[in-house]
mmCIF file of C-alpha atoms in Angstrom:
data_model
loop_
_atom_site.group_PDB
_atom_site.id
_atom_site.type_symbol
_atom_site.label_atom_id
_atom_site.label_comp_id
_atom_site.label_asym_id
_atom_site.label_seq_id
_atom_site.Cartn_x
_atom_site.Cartn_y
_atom_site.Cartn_z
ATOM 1 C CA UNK T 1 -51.605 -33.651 62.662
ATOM 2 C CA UNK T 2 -49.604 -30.656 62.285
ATOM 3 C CA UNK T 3 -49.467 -29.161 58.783
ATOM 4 C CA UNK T 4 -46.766 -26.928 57.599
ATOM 5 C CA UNK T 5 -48.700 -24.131 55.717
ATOM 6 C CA UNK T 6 -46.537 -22.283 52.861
ATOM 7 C CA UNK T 7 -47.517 -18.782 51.656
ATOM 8 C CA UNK T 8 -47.162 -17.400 48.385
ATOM 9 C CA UNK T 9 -44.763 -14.984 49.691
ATOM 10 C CA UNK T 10 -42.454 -17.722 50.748
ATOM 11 C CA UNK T 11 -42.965 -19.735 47.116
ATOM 12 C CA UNK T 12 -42.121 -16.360 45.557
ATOM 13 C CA UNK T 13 -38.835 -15.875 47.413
ATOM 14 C CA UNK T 14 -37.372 -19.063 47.173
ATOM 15 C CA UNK T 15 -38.020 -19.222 43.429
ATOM 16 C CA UNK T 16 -36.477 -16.036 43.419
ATOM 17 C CA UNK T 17 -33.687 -17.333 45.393
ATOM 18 C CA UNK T 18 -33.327 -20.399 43.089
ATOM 19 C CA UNK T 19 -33.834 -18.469 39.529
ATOM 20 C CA UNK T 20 -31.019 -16.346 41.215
ATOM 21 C CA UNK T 21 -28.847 -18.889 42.082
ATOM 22 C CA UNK T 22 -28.654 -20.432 38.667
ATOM 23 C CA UNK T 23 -27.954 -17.291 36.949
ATOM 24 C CA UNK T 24 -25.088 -17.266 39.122
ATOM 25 C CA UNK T 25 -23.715 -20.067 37.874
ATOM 26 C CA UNK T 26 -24.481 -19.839 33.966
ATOM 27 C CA UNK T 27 -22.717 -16.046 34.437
ATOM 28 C CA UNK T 28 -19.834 -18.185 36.153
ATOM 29 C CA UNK T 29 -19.569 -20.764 33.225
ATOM 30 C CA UNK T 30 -19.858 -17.857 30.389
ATOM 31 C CA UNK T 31 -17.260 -16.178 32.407
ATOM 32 C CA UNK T 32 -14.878 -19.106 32.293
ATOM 33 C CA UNK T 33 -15.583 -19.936 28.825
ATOM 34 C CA UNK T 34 -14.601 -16.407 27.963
ATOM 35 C CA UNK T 35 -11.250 -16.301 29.935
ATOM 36 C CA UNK T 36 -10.041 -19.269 28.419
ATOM 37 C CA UNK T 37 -11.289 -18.256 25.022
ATOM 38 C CA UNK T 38 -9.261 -14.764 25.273
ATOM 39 C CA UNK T 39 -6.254 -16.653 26.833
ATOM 40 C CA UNK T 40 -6.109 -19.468 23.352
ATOM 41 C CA UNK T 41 -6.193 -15.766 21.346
ATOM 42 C CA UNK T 42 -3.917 -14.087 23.180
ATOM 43 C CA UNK T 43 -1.444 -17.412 23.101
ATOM 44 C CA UNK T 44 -2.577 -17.547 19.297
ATOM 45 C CA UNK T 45 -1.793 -13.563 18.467
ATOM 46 C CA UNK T 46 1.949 -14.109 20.183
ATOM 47 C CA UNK T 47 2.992 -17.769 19.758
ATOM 48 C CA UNK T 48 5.980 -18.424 17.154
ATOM 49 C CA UNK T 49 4.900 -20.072 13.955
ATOM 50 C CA UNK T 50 8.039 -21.712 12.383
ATOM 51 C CA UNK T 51 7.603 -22.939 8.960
ATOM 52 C CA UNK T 52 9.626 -24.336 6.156
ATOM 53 C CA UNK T 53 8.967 -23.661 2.526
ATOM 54 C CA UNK T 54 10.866 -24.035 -0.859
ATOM 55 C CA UNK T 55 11.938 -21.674 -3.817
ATOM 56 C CA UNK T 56 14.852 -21.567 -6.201
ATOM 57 C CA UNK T 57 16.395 -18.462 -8.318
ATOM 58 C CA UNK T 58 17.802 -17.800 -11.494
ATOM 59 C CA UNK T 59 20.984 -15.843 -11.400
ATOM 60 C CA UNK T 60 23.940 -17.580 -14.023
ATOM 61 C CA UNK T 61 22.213 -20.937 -13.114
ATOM 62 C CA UNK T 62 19.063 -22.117 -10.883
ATOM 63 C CA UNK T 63 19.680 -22.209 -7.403
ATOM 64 C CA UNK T 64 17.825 -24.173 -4.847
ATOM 65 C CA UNK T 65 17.217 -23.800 -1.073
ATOM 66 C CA UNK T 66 14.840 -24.541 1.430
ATOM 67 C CA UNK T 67 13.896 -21.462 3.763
ATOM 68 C CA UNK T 68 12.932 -21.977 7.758
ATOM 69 C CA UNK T 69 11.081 -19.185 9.120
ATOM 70 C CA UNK T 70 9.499 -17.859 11.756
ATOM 71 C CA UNK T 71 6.532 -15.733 11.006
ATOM 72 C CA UNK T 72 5.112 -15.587 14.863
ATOM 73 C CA UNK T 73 5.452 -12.586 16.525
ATOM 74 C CA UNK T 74 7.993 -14.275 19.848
ATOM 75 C CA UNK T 75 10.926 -15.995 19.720
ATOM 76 C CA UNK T 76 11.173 -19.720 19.495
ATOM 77 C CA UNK T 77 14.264 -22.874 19.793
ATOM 78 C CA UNK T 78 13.909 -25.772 17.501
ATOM 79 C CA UNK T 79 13.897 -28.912 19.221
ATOM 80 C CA UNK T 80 13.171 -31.225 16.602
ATOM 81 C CA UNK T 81 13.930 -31.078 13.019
ATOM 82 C CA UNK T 82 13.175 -34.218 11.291
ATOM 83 C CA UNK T 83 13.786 -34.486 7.172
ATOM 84 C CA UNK T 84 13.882 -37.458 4.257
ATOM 85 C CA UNK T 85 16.826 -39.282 4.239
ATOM 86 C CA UNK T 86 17.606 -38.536 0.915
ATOM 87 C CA UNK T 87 18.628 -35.288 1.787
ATOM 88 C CA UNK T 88 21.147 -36.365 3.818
ATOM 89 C CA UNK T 89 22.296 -39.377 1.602
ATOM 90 C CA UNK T 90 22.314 -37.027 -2.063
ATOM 91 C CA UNK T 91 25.399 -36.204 -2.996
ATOM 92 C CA UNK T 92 26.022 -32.460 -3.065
ATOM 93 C CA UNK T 93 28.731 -30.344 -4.442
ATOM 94 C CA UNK T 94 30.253 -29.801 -0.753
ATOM 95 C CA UNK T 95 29.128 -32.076 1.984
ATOM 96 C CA UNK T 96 28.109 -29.139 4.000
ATOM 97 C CA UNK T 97 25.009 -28.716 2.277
ATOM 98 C CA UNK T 98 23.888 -32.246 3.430
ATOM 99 C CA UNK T 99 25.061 -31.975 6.814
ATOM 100 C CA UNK T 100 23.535 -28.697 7.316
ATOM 101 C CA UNK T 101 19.877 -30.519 7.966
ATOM 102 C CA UNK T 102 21.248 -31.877 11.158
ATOM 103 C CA UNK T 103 22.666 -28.553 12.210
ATOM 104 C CA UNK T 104 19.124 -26.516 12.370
ATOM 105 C CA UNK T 105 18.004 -28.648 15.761
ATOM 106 C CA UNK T 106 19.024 -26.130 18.366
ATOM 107 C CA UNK T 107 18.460 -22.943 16.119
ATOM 108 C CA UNK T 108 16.759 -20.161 17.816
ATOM 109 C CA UNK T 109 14.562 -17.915 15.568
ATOM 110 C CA UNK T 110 13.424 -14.331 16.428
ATOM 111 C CA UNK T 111 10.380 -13.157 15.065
ATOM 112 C CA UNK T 112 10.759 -12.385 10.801
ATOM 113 C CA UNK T 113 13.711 -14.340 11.301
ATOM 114 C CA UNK T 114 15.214 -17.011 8.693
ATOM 115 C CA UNK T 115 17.701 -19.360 8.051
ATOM 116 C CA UNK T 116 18.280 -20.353 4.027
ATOM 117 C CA UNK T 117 19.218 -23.939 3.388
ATOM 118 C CA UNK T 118 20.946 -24.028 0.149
ATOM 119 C CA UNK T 119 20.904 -27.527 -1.630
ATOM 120 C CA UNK T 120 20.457 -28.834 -5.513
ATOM 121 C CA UNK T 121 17.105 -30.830 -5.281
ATOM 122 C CA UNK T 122 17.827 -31.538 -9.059
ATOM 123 C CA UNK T 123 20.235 -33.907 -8.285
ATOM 124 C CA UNK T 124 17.930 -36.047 -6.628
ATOM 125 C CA UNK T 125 16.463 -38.810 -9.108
ATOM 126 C CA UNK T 126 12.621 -38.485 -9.615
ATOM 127 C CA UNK T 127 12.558 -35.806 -6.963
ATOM 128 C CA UNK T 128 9.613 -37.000 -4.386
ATOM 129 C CA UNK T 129 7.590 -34.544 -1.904
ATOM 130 C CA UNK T 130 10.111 -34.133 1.382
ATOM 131 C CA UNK T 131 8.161 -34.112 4.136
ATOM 132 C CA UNK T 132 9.512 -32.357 7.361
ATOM 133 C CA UNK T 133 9.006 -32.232 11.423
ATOM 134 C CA UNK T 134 9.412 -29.379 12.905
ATOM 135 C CA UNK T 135 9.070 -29.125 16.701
ATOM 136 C CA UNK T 136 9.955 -25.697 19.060
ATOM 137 C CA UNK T 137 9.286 -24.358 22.176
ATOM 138 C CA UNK T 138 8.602 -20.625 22.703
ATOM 139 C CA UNK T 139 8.802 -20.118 26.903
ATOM 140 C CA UNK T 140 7.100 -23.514 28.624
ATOM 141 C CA UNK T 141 5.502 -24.109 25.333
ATOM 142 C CA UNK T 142 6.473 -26.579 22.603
ATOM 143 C CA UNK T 143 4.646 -26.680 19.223
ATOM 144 C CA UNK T 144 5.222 -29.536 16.487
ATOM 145 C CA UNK T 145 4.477 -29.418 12.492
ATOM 146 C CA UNK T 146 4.408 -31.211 9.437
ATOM 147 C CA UNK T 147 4.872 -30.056 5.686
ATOM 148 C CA UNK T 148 5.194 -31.627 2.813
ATOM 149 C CA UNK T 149 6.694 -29.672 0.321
ATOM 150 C CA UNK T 150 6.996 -30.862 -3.932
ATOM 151 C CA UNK T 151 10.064 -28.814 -5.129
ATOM 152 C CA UNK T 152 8.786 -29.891 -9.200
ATOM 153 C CA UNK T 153 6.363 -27.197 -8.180
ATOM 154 C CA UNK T 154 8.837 -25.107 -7.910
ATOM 155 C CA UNK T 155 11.556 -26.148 -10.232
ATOM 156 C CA UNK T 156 11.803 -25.223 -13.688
ATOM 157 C CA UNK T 157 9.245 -21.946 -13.676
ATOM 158 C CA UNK T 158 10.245 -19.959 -16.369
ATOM 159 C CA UNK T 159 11.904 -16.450 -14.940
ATOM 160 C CA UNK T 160 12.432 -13.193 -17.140
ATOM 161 C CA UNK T 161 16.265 -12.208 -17.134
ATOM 162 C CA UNK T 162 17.921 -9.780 -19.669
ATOM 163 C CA UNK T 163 20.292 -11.357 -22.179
ATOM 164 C CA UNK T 164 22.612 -7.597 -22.822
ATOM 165 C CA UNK T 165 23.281 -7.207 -26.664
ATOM 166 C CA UNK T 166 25.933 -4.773 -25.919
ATOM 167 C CA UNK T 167 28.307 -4.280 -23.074
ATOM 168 C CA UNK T 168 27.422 -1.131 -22.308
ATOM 169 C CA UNK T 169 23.474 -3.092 -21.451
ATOM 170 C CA UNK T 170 25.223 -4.649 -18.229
ATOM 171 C CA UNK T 171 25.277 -2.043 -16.208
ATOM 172 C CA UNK T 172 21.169 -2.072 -15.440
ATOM 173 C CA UNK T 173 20.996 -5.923 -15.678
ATOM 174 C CA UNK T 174 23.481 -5.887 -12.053
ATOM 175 C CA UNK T 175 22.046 -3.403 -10.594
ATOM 176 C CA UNK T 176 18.674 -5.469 -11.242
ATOM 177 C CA UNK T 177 20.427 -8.584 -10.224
ATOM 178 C CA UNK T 178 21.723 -7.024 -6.736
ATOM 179 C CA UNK T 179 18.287 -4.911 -6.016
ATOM 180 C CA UNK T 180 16.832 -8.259 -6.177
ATOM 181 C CA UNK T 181 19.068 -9.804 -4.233
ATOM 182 C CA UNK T 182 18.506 -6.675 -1.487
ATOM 183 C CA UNK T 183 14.988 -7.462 -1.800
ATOM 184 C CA UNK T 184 15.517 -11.299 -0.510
ATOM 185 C CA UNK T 185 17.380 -10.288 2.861
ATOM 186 C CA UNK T 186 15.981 -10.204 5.563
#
């Protein structure tokens, strides 16, 4: 019988070999882990984010509108825009202003960029949450959200306007009215 007689040394070096082997590899994995982790922020730091939100104004009378934006710092083409049905079906003073919900599909919004949806909410009877689909694609990547926005937690909210007591008083109350107005562009 022939036995195979293993020194130390050789023990030594192949645990060495081994121990080396798998550091290898957990390096590798941590590597990975942190590529892909850098590319999601990267993707994260310069995807578009378009959003919809609601706010009204006083001016001679409250105005309503819905406001698409996109705060993301690239470009991005709306592919989807899906609303309540109410919006379309509530009868506004022109019929623009309910048609226009099927005109933002195929809107392209730069960076800071906006598009103001005017319509009266008020005329719609017991005014429920609208809830809205947005989908867009920024290069070979398409995003999708959903909001749900209340417009009575909007509507109504007392505002602070001058009332002039003399003519000569409407001279600061416009030029209040159109820095405001300045102030709301983009």
């Amino acid at each position: 019988m022939n036995l195979m007689v293993i020194s130390w040394t050789d023990i030594a070096q192949t645990a060495a070999a081994i121990g080396s082997a798998a550091a290898a590899i957990v390096a590798l994995v941590i590597s990975v882990k942190t590529l892909k982790q850098n590319s999601r922020m990267i993707e994260e730091a310069s995807r578009p984010y378009i959003t919809i939100s609601f706010d009204s104004e006083v001016i001679s009378g409250q105005d309503s509108f819905f406001i698409i934006k996109n705060f993301g710092k690239s470009s991005a083409r709306i592919t989807k825009f899906e609303y309540n049905e109410i919006l379309k079906t509530t009868k506004q003073r022109d019929p623009v202003y309910n048609e226009q919900f099927d005109l933002v599909k195929g809107i392209t919004l730069a960076p800071g960029q906006k598009k103001i949806l005017y319509y009266n909410v008020a005329k719609i009877p017991n005014r429920p949450p609208f809830d809205f689909t947005i989908g867009y694609t920024s290069g070979k990547r398409e995003y999708s959200d959903k909001f749900t926005l209340d417009s009575r937690n909007y509507l109504h909210i007392p505002q602070l306007r001058a009332h002039p007591e003399k003519k000569q008083d409407e001279m600061p109350i416009l030029i209040e009215v159109m820095q405001e107005i300045l102030t709301k562009m983009p």
